[in-house]
Each structure stands twice: as structure tokens, then as C-alpha cells.
Coordinates of C-alpha atoms in Angstrom, one line a residue:
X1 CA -120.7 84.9 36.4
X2 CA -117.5 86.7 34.4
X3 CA -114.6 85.2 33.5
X4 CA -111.4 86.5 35.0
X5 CA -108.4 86.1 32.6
X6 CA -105.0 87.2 33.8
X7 CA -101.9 87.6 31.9
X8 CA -99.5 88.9 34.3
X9 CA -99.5 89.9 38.0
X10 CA -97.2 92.7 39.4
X11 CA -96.7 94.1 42.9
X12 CA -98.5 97.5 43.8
X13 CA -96.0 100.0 41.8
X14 CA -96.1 97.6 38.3
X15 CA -92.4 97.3 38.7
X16 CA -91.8 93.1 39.3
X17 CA -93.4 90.5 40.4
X18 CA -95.2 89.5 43.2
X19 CA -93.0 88.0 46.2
X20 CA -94.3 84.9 47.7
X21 CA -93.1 83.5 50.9
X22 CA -94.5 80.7 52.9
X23 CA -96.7 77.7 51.9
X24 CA -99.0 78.7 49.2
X25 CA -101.8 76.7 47.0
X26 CA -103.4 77.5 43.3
X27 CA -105.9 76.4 42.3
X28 CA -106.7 76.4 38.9
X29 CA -108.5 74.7 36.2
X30 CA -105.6 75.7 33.6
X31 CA -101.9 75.0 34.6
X32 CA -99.3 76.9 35.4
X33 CA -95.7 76.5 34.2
X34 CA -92.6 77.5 36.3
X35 CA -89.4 78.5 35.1
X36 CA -86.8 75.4 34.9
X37 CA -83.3 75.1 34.3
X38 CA -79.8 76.8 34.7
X39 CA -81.0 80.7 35.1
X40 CA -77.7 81.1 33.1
X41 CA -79.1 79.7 30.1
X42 CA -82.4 81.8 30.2
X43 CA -81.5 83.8 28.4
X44 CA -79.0 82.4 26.1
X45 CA -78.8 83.4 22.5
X46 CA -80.7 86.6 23.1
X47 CA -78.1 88.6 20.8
X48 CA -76.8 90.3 23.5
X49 CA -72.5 92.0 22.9
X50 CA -70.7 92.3 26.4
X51 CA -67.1 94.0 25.8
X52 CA -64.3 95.7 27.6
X53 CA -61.0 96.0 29.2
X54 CA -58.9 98.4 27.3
X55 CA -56.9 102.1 27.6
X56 CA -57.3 105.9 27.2
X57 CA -54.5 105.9 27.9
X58 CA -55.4 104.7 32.0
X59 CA -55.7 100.9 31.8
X60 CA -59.1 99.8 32.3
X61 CA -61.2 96.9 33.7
X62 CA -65.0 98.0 32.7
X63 CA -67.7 96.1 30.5
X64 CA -70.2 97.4 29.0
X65 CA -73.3 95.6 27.2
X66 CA -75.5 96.4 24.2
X67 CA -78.7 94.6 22.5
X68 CA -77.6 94.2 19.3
X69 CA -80.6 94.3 17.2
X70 CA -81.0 97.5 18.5
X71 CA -79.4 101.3 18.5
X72 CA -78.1 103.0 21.2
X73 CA -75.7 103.9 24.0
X74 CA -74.2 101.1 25.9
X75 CA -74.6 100.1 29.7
X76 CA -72.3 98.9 32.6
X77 CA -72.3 95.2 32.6
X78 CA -70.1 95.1 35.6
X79 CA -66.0 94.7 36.0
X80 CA -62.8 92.3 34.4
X81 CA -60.7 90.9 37.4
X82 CA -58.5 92.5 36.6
X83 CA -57.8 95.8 34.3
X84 CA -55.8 95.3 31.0
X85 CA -55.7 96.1 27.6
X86 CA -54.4 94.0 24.5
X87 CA -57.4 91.6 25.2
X88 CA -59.0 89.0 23.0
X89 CA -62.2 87.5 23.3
X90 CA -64.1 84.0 22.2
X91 CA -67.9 82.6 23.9
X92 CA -70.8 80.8 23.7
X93 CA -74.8 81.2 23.8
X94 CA -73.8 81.6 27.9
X95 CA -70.1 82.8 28.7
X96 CA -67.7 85.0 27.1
X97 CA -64.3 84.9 27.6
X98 CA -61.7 87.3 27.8
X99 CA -58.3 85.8 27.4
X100 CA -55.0 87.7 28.0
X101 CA -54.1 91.3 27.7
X102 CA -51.2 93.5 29.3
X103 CA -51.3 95.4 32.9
X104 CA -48.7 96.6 31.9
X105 CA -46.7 93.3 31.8
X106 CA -48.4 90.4 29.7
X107 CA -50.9 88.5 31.4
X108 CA -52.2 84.7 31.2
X109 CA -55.5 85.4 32.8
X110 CA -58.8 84.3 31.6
X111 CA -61.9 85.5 33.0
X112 CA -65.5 84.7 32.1
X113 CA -68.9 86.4 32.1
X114 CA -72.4 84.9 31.6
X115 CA -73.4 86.8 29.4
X116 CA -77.2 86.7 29.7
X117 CA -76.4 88.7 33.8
X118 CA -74.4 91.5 34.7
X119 CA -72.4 91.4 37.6
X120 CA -69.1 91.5 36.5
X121 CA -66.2 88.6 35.4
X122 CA -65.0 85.6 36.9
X123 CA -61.6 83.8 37.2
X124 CA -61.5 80.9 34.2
X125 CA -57.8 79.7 34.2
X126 CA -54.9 80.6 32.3
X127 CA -53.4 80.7 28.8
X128 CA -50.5 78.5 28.8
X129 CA -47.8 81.8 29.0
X130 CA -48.4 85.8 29.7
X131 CA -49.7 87.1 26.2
X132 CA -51.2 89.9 24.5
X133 CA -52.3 91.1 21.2
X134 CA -53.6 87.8 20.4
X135 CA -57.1 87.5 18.4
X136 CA -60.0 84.8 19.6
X137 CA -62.8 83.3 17.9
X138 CA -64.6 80.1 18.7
X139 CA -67.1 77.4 18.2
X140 CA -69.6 76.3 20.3
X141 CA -67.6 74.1 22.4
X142 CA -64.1 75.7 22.2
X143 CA -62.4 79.1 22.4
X144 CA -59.4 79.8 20.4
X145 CA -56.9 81.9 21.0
X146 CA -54.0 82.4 18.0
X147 CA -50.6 84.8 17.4
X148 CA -49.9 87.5 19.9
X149 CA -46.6 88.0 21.7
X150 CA -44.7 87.5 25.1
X151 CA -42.1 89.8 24.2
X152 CA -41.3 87.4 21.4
X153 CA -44.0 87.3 18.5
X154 CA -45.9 84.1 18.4
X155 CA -47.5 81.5 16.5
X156 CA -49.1 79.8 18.7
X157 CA -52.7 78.6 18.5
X158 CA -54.3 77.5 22.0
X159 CA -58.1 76.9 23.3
X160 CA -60.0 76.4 25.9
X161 CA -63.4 74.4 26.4
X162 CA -66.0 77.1 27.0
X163 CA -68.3 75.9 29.8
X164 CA -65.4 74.2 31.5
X165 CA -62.9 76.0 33.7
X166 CA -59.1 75.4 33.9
X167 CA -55.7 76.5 32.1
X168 CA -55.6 76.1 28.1
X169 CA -53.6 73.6 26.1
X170 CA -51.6 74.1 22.4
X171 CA -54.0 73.6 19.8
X172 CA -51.7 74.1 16.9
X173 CA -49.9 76.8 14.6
X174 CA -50.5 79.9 12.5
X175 CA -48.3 79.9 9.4
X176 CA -46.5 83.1 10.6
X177 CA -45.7 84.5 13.7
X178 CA -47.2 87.7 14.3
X179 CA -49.3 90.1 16.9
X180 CA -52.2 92.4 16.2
X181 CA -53.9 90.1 13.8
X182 CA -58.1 89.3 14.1
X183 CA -60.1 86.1 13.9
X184 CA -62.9 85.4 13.3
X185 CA -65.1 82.2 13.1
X186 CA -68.6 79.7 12.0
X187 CA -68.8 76.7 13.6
X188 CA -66.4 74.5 12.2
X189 CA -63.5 77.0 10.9
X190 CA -61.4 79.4 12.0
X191 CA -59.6 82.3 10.6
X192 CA -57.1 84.9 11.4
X193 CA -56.4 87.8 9.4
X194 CA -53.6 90.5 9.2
X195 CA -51.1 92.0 11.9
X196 CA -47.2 92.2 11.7
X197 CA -44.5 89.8 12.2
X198 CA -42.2 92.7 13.2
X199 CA -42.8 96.6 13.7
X200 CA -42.5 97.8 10.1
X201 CA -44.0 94.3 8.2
X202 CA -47.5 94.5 8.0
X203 CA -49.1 91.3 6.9
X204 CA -51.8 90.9 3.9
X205 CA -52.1 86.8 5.3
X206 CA -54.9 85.1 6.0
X207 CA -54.9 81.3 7.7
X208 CA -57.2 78.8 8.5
X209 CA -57.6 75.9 10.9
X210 CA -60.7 73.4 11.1
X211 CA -61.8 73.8 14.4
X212 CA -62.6 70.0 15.1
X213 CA -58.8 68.9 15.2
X214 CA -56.3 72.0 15.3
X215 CA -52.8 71.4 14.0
X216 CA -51.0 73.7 11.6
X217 CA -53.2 76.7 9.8
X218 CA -53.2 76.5 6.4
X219 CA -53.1 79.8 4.3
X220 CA -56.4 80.9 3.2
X221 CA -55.5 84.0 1.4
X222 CA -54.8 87.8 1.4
X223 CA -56.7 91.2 3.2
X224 CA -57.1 94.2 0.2
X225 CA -54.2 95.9 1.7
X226 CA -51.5 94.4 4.7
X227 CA -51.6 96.3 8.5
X228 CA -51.7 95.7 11.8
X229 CA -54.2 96.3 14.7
X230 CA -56.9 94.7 12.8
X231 CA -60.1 93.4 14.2
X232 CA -62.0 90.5 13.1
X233 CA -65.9 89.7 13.4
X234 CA -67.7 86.9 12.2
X235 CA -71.1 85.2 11.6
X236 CA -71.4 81.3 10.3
X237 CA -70.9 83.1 6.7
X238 CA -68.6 85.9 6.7
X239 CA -65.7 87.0 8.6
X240 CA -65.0 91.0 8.2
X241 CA -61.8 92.5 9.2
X242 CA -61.7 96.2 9.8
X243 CA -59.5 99.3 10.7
X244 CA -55.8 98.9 11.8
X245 CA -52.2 100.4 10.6
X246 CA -50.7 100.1 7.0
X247 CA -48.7 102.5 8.9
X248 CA -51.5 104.6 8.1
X249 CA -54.5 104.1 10.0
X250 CA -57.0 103.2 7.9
X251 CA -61.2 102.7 8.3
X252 CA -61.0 99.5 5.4
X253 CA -63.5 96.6 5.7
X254 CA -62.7 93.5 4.1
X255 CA -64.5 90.7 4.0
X256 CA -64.3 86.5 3.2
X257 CA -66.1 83.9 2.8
X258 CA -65.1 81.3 5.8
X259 CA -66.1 78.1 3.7
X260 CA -64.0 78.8 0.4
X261 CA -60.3 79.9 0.2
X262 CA -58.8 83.2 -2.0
X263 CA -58.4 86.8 -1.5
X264 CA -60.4 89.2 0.5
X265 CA -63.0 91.6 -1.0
X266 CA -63.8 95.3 -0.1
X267 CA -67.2 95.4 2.2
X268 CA -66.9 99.2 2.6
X269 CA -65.5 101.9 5.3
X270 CA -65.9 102.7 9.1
X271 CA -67.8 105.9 10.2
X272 CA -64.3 106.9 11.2
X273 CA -60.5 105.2 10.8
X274 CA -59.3 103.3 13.2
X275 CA -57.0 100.4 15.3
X276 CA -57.5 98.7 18.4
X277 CA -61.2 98.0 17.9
X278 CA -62.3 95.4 20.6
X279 CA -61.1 92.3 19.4
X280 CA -63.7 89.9 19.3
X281 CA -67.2 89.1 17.5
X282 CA -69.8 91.2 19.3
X283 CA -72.6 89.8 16.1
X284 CA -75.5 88.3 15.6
X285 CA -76.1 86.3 12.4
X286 CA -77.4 89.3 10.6
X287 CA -75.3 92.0 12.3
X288 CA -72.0 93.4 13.3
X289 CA -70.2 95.5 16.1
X290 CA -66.9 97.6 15.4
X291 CA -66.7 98.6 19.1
X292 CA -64.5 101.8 20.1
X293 CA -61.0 102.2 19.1
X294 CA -58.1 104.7 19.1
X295 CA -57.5 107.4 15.5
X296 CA -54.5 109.4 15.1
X297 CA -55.9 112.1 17.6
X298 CA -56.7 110.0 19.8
X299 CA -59.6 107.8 22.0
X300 CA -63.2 107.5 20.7
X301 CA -66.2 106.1 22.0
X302 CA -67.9 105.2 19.0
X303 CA -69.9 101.9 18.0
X304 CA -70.3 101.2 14.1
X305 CA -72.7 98.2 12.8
X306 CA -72.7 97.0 9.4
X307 CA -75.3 94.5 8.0
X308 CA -73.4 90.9 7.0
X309 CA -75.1 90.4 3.7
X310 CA -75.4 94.0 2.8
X311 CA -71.6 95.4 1.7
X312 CA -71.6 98.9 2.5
X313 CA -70.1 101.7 5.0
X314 CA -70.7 101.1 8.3
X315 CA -73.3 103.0 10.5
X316 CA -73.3 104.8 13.9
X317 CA -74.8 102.3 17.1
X318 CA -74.4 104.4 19.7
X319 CA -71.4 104.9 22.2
X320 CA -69.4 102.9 24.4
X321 CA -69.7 104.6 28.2
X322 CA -66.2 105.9 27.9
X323 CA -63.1 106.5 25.4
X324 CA -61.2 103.2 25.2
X325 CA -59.4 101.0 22.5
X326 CA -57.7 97.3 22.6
X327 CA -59.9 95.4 24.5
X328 CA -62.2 92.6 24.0
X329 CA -65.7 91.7 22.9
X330 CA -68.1 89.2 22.3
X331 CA -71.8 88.3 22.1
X332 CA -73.8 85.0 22.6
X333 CA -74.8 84.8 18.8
X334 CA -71.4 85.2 17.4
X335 CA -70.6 83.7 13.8
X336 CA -68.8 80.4 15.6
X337 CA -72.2 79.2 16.7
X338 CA -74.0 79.2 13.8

């Protein structure tokens, strides 16, 4: 008699798995163990980056995902609600968020995405006013949303509760009022760097709030050089800020640590200079996503990764599936959850 040991059964064509239908029996002198739980959370944590939104210059309401452990082109994740640009973004191990943006007129709209699916976004609620050119970051429990403008520049800090639904309440204050600033995040702080407090005043300032209770940011420091249109990504450790407009546009990285307090320090240069990254920490604790963007001659598709422990130039991912710039991303290992 032979022993029969099976690892895995398919249909006919090796594609998927069998269907089953009907009452059926096993019988086994092992066990078998079904799946259990929320399919949402299946595949949580898996280091996936879902972004989108954005212009070139047609408003538009596509996301796209990459693995980020990986190289390579990016996929169609599905569509926002609605299409914008100006968009910030904050998550968790499950949803993303993407919080604002401008249609053309400011919007209040957040919509979700679990990340770990495709399928498109789903209505979340509202920022408490029609914003854009805010910057998000978050922890594991809430998603922060600081600066921006309404046609008046802002200082406003706001968040949400992640795996909750509904509109967003005042959280606190940035030390200046300003738009085009990025964020980034670990667990228990977060920090927002850059952007201008009127068109020709670029900001070098850096704030900080504790996460846990809000209230009024305190300054943290300075960037290497003051501009605008400045994205932020994070892990637990480090919170890079990249690109933007000094008025030049530049392909800077600076980088802080989130746990001390002082000046930025030079991590090293995009592939190519840029503004209007996707704002938003598309990371994983060991890498980071500068995602698409706009240079002086125009739209570009291009995704750069740099290594967070490593200070260096940054290095080519792949592409984005179209030419866009100023919209949001995020990933379900970002720097706010440890």
C-alpha cells in the first residue's frame, strides 16, 4: 500500500481551486484547517502601496497597486469615487484613505480602499470643510490629516479613526498655516514638513504632534532647503521628504529622525526632479515609494525607491500605468504602524 500525500488540489487547467457545491464529507486521519476570519484582513500587512487620484493635466480618479518588496510596473487596483487631484492619504494593515483633493473646487470627501482587494474605493465620510493640498500620515488607529487650504491657507489638524466610518473632527494645530507641506509618521508621532504659507514663502519648518492626544504641533526643526509641493514618507524610524519647489523644482531628499527633534539631513536625490509626488507613505519598514509626479516639462510616470537605512539616490521601481502627479498613496506597512 503507498502513501498518498497531497499538498494542493487545483481544477483541471491548474488555475484555482476546486469548486465544491452540495454536502460533502472528508475523511481524514490528519485535519484540515479552513480559512477564518474577516477576508479583509487576510491579507493584511502584506506590504502592498495602492495610490492615485491626480492630473495630466485631465483630472483623474484611477488607482494603481504595486508589491513593494518588489520591482516593476504597476497594476489597476480599481477607481476613487470620485476624480481629483490635491489628495492626501493615511491607512492601516486593511484600509487606506484618501482624504480631500480638488475637482476642480475643493472637496471634503474621504474614500476608503481595503487594501489587501482591488475593486475600487468606497465612501468614508467627510473632512470637516472642502480642502486640498493637505498632507496625511497616521497610526494604527487614526488618520491625520494637517495644513492645506479652502481658498484660505490652513492650520488645521484633523483625523479620522481608520476602521470606523463617518465625518472627521479637529485634532489640533500646525504652528503655521500653510499648503503643500508632507507628513509623515511611526506609531506615536507625527510630522509635517515644508510647503508655503503664501505663493512666494517657501517654508524650511518642521512640526510635530504626539499622536495619542493632538493639540498644538510643536516645532521640530528645519528641511536642508525651504519649498513647496513636498512629499513625505515614513517608516517607525525615519520620515523622508522629497522633491517640491524652492521656486526651482528640485529632486532633494531629506530625512529625520521622528523620535528626536533638530534639523534635517541630506538622504540623497531622486532619479529625476520633481513636485506633486503622491502624497502619502506607500513603505514598508525597510523601503520607500516616491510615486509619479510632475518636472518642469511636464507629467511623468516614474516610481523611485530608496532603502530607509541606506542614504543614497533613489532607484527606478517601475512605472505608474499613466502620467499623473498630486494624488495620494499609501500602503498597509507604512511607518505609522510600526
Amino acid at each position: 500500500m503507498s502513501d498518498l500525500k497531497i499538498n494542493n488540489i487545483t481544477n483541471r487547467s491548474g488555475t484555482n481551486g476546486p469548486t465544491i457545491a452540495g454536502v460533502s464529507t472528508v475523511s481524514s486521519s490528519a485535519f484540515m484547517v479552513m480559512p477564518s476570519g474577516d477576508t479583509a484582513i487576510r491579507g493584511a500587512g502584506s506590504g502592498r502601496g495602492v495610490f492615485g487620484g491626480g492630473y495630466n493635466p485631465t483630472i483623474n480618479n484611477v488607482l494603481n497597486f504595486v508589491e513593494i518588496a518588489t520591482t516593476g510596473n504597476a497594476t489597476d487596483f480599481g477607481d476613487l469615487s470620485l476624480s481629483r487631484k490635491f489628495i492626501a492619504s493615511s491607512g492601516d494593515s486593511t484600509r487606506g484613505l484618501f482624504m480631500g483633493g480638488e475637482t476642480p473646487t475643493s472637496q471634503s470627501v474621504i474614500d476608503y480602499v481595503t487594501i489587501s482587494s482591488g475593486g475600487g474605493a468606497n465612501d468614508f465620510g467627510d473632512l470637516t470643510e472642502a480642502k486640498d493640498f493637505g498632507a496625511a500620515c497616521n497610526s494604527s488607529v487614526r488618520g491625520i490629516y494637517g495644513g492645506g487650504q479652502t481658498g484660505v491657507y490652513l492650520t488645521d489638524i484633523e483625523s479620522v479613526f481608520i476602521q470606523s466610518t463617518g465625518q472627521a473632527n479637529k485634532f489640533g494645530d500646525l504652528t503655521q498655516a500653510r499648503l503643500g507641506l508632507g507628513a509623515g509618521s511611526s506609531p506615536t508621532r507625527a510630522v509635517f514638513g515644508g510647503g508655503s504659507f503664501s505663493p512666494l514663502n517657501n517654508l524650511l519648518l518642521i512640526d510635530f504632534i504626539e499622536i495619542e492626544t493632538g493639540g498644538t504641533a510643536v516645532k521640530f526643526g528645519e528641511l536642508s532647503v525651504g519649498r513647496h509641493y513636498v512629499s513625505g514618507i515614513s517608516n517607525s524610524t525615519r520620515a523622508l521628504f522629497a522633491g517640491g519647489v524652492t521656486p526651482t523644482t528640485v529632486n532633494t531628499i531629506d530625512y529625520i529622525t521622528i523620535a528626536t527633534q533638530g534639523n534635517a539631513t541630506d538622504f540623497g536625490d531622486m532619479t529625476v526632479a520633481a513636485r506633486g509626488l503622491m502624497e502619502g507613505s506607500a513603505t514598508t519598514s525597510t523601503r520607500g515609494l516616491f510615486v509619479s509626479g510632475k518636472h518642469d516639462s511636464g507629467y511623468y510616470n516614474v516610481i523611485n525607491f530608496v532603502t530607509f537605512s541606506t542614504a543614497g539616490d533613489a532607484t527606478d521601481f517601475g512605472d505608474t500605468t499613466g502620467l499623473v502627479s498630486y494624488g495620494g498613496a499609501i500602503s498597509d506597512t507604512n511607518g505609522g504602524l510600526g
